[in-house]
mmCIF file of C-alpha atoms in Angstrom:
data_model
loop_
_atom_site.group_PDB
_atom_site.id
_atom_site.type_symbol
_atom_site.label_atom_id
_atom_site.label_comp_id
_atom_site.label_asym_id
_atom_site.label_seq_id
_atom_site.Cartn_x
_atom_site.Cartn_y
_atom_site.Cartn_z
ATOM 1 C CA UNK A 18 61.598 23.175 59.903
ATOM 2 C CA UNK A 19 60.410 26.179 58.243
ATOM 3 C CA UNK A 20 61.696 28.074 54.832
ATOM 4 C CA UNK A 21 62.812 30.808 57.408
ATOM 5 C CA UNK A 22 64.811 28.320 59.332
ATOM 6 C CA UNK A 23 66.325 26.031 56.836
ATOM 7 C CA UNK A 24 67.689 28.728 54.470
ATOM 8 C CA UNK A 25 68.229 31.562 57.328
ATOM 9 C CA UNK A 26 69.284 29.365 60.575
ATOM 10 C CA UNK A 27 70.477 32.827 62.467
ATOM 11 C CA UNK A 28 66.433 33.424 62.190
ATOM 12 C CA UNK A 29 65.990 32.158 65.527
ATOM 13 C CA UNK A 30 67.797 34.205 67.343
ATOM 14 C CA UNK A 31 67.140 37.721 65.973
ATOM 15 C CA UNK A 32 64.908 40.192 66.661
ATOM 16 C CA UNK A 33 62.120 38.692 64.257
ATOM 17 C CA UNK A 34 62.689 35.253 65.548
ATOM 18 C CA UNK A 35 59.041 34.728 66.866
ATOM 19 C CA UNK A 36 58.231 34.989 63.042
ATOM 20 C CA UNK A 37 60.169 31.978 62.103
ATOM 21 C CA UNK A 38 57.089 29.880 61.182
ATOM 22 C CA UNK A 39 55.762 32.623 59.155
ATOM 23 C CA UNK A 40 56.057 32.054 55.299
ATOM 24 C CA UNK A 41 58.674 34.198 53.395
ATOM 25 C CA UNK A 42 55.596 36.219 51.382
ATOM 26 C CA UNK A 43 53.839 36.528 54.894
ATOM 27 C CA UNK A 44 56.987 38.471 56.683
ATOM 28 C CA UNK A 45 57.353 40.608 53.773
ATOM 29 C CA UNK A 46 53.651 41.079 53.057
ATOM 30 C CA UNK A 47 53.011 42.618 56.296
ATOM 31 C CA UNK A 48 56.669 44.048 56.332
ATOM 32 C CA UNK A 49 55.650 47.884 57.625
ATOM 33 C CA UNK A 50 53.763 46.387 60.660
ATOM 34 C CA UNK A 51 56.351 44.252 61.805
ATOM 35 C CA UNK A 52 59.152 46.923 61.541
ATOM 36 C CA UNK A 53 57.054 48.981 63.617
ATOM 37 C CA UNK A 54 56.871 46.333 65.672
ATOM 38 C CA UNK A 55 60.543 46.147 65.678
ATOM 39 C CA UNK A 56 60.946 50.233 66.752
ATOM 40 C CA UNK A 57 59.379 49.593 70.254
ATOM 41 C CA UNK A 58 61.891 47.257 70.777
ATOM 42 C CA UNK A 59 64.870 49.255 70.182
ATOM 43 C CA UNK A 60 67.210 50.430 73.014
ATOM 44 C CA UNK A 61 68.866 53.985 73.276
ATOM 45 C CA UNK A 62 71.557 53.153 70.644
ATOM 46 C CA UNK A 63 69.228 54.109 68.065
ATOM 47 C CA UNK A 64 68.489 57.372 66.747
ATOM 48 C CA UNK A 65 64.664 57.501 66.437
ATOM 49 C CA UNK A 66 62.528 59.878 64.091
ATOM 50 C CA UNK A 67 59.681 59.459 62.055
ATOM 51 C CA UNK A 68 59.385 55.777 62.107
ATOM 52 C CA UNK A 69 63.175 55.819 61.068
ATOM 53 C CA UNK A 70 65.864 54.038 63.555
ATOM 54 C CA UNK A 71 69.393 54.483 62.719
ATOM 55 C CA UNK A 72 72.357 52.739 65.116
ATOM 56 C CA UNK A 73 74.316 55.462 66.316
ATOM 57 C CA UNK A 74 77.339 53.007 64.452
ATOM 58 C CA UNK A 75 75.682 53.432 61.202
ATOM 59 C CA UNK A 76 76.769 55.815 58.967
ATOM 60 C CA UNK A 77 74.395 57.525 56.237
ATOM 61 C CA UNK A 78 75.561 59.670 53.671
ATOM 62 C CA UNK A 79 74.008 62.711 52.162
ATOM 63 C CA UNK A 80 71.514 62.617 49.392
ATOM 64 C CA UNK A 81 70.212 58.756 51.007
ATOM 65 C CA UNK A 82 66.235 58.514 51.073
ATOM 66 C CA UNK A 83 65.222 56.495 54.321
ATOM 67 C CA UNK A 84 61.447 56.183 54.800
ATOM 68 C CA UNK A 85 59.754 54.823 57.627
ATOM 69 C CA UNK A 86 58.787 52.356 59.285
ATOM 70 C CA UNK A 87 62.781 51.459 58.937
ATOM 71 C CA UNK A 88 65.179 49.997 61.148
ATOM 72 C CA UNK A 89 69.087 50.370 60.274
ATOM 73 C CA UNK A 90 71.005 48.480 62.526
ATOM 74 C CA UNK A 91 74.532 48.761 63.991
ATOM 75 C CA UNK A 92 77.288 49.114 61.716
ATOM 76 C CA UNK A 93 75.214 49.717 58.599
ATOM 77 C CA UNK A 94 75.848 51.969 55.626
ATOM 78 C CA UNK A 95 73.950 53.268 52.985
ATOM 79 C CA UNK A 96 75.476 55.023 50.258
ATOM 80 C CA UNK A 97 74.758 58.556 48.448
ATOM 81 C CA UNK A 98 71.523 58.011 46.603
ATOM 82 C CA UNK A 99 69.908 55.040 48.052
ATOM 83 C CA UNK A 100 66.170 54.494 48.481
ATOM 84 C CA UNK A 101 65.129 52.412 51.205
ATOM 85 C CA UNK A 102 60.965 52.400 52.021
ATOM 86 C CA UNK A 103 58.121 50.315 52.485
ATOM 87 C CA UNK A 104 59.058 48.816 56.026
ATOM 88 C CA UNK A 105 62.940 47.527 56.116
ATOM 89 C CA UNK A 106 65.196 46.382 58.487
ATOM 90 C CA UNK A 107 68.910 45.841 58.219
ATOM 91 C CA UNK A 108 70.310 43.824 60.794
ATOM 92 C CA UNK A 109 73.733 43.931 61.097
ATOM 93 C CA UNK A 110 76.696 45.514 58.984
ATOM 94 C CA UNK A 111 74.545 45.558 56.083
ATOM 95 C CA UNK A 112 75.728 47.753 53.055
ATOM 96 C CA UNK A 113 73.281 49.784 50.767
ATOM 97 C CA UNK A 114 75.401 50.811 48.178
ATOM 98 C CA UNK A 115 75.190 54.277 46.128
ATOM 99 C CA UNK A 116 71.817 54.295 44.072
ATOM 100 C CA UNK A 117 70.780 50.994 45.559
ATOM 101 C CA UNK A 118 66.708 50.524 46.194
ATOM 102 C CA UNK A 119 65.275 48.465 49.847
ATOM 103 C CA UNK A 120 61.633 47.976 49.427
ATOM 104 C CA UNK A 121 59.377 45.893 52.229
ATOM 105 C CA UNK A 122 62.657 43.612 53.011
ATOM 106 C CA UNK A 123 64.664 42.190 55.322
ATOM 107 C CA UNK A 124 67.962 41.853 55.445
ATOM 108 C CA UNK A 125 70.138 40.201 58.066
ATOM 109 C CA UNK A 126 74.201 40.686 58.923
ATOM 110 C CA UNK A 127 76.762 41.150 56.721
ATOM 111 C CA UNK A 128 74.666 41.497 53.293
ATOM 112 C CA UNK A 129 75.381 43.779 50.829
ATOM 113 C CA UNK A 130 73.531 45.395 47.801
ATOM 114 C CA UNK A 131 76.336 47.317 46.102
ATOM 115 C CA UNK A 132 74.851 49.471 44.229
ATOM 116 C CA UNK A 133 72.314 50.400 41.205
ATOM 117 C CA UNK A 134 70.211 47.582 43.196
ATOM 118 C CA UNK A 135 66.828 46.647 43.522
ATOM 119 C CA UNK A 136 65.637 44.362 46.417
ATOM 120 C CA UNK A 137 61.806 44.380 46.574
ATOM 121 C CA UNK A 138 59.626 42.222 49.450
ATOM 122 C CA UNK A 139 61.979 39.904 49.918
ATOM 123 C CA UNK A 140 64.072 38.023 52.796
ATOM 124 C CA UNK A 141 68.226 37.529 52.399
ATOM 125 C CA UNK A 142 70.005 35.732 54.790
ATOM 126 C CA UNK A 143 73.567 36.746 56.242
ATOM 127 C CA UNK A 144 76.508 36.897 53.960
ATOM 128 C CA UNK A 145 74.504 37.688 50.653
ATOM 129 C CA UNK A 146 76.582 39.211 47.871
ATOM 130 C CA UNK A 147 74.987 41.266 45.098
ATOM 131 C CA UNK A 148 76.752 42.911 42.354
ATOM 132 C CA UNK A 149 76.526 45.997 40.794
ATOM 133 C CA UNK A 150 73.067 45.990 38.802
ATOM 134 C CA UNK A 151 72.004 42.991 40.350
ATOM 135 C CA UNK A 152 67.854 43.017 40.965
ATOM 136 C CA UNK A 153 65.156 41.029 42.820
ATOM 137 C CA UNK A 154 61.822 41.618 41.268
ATOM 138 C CA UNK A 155 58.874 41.677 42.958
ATOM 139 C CA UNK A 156 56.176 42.193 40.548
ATOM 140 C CA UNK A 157 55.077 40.273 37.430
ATOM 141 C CA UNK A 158 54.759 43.003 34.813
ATOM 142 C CA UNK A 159 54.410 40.283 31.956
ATOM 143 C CA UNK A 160 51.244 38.946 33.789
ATOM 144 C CA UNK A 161 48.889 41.604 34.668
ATOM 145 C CA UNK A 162 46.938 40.942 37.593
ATOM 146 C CA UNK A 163 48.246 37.973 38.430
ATOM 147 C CA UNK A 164 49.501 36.919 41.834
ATOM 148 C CA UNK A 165 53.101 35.145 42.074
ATOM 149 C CA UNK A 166 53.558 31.935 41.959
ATOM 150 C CA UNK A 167 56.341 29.367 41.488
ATOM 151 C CA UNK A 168 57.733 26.023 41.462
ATOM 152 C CA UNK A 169 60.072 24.936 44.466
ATOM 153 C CA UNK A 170 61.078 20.966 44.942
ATOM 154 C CA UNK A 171 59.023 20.672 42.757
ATOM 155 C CA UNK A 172 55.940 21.873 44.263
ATOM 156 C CA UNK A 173 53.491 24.587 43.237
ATOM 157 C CA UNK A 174 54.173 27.590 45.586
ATOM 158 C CA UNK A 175 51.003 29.767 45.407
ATOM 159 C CA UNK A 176 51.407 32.825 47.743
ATOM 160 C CA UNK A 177 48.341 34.930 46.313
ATOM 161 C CA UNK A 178 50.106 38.458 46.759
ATOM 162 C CA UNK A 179 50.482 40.681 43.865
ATOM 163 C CA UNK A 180 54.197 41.082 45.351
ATOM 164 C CA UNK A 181 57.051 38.925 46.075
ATOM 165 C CA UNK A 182 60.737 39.125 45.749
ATOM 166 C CA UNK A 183 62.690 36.397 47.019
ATOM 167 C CA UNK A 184 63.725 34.262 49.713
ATOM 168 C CA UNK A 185 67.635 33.939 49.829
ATOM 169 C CA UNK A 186 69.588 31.612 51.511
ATOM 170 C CA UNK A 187 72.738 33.031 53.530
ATOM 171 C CA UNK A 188 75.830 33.350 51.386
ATOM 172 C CA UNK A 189 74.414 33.524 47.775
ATOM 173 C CA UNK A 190 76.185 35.448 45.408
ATOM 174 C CA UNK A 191 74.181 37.356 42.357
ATOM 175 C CA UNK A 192 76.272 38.726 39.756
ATOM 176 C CA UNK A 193 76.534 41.565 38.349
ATOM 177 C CA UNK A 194 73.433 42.637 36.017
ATOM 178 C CA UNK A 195 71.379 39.240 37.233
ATOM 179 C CA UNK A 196 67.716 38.841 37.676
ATOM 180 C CA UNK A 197 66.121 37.312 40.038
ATOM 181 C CA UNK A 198 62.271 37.141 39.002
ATOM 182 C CA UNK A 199 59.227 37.399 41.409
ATOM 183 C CA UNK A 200 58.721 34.011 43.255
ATOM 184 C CA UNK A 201 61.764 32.269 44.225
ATOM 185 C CA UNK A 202 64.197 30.415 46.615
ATOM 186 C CA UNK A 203 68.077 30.477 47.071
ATOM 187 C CA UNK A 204 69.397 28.250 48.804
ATOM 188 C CA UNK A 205 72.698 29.155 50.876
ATOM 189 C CA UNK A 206 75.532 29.010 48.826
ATOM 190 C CA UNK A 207 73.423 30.051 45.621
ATOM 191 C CA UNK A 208 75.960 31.541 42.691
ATOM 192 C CA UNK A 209 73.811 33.371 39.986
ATOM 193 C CA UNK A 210 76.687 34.465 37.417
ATOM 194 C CA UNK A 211 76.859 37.628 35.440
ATOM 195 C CA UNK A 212 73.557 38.488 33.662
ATOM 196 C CA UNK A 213 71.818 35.266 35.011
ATOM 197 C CA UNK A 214 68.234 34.697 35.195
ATOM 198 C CA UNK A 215 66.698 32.851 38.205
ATOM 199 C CA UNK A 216 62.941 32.612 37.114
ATOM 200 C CA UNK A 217 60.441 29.670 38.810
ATOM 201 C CA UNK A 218 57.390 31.678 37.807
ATOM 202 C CA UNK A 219 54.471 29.468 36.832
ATOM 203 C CA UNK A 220 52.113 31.309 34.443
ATOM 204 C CA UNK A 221 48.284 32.200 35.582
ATOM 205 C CA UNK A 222 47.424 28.970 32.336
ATOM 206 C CA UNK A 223 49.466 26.489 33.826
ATOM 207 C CA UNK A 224 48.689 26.760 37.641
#
């Protein structure tokens, strides 16, 4: 079973389900063609302009940045002051909070980013909680010019993009002012408490 499946099992029957063999880093790699993808799909609930697609059960409010290729799907909201960019989709009831960031990510029902966020090329499953401040990284600042890599049962994950966020499982829960670091896996159920650091980066030295 794939990463997709075992961490995401709604995968296979959403919209992106014929990418449920695809690696995490892949999806979110080539995140602006697939949500393109995605916007031929879409049936006459949407609201369709400029690569943007908003359910006509969505709600929006002013001063929200939405760049395309983006799909927003029924029963979303995003909150005063939120950024979302670099090919997203939101499947279901998903919650951007005020001041929250989306970049290259997918996010499937029921998640929520509260707000002062910042999800970048990364996949969360249904359910996923993240508190105010809470952050998945995408880009190894500390490492310059190094791709992401990490450690996952053990194994040495190589996914040789610059960029990678996270893969995370449906129901985790990040606390308040946690960090995620580029390269990692949740599994469902994942609690990161208050100011926790989730970090399986493996340095350029050591790989």
């Amino acid at each position: 079973m794939s990463l997709l499946l075992r961490h995401i099992p709604a995968f296979s029957d959403c919209a992106l389900a014929d990418l449920a063999d695809e690696t995490p880093w892949a999806l979110t790699a080539a995140a602006p063609a697939v949500v393109r993808r995605l916007l031929d799909r879409l049936g006459t609930d949407f609201c369709l302009a400029d690569e943007v697609a908003v359910h006509r059960s969505a709600r929006i409010e002013p001063g929200a940045v939405l760049k395309g290729p983006l799909v927003v799907g029924p029963r979303c909201f995003v909150g005063h002051g939120a950024t979302l960019r670099g090919g997203a989709w939101l499947e279901e009831a998903c919650t951007i909070g005020p001041g929250a960031e989306l970049k290259a990510s997918f996010l499937f029902a029921g998640t929520a980013l509260a707000h002062f966020n910042f999800v970048g090329e990364s996949v969360v499953g249904r359910g996923v909680n993240l508190e105010a401040g809470a952050v998945i990284a995408n880009h190894r600042n500390e490492w310059p010019g190094a791709t992401v890599a990490f450690r996952y049962d053990g194994a040495l994950i190589e996914t040789g993009l610059p960029k990678f966020g996270a893969l995370v499982g449906d129901g985790a829960r990040l606390g308040a002012n946690a960090v995620v670091a580029p390269g990692a896996i949740l599994r469902p159920g994942t609690v990161v408490p208050r100011l926790g650091l989730v970090d399986h980066g493996v340095p350029p030295d050591l790989r």
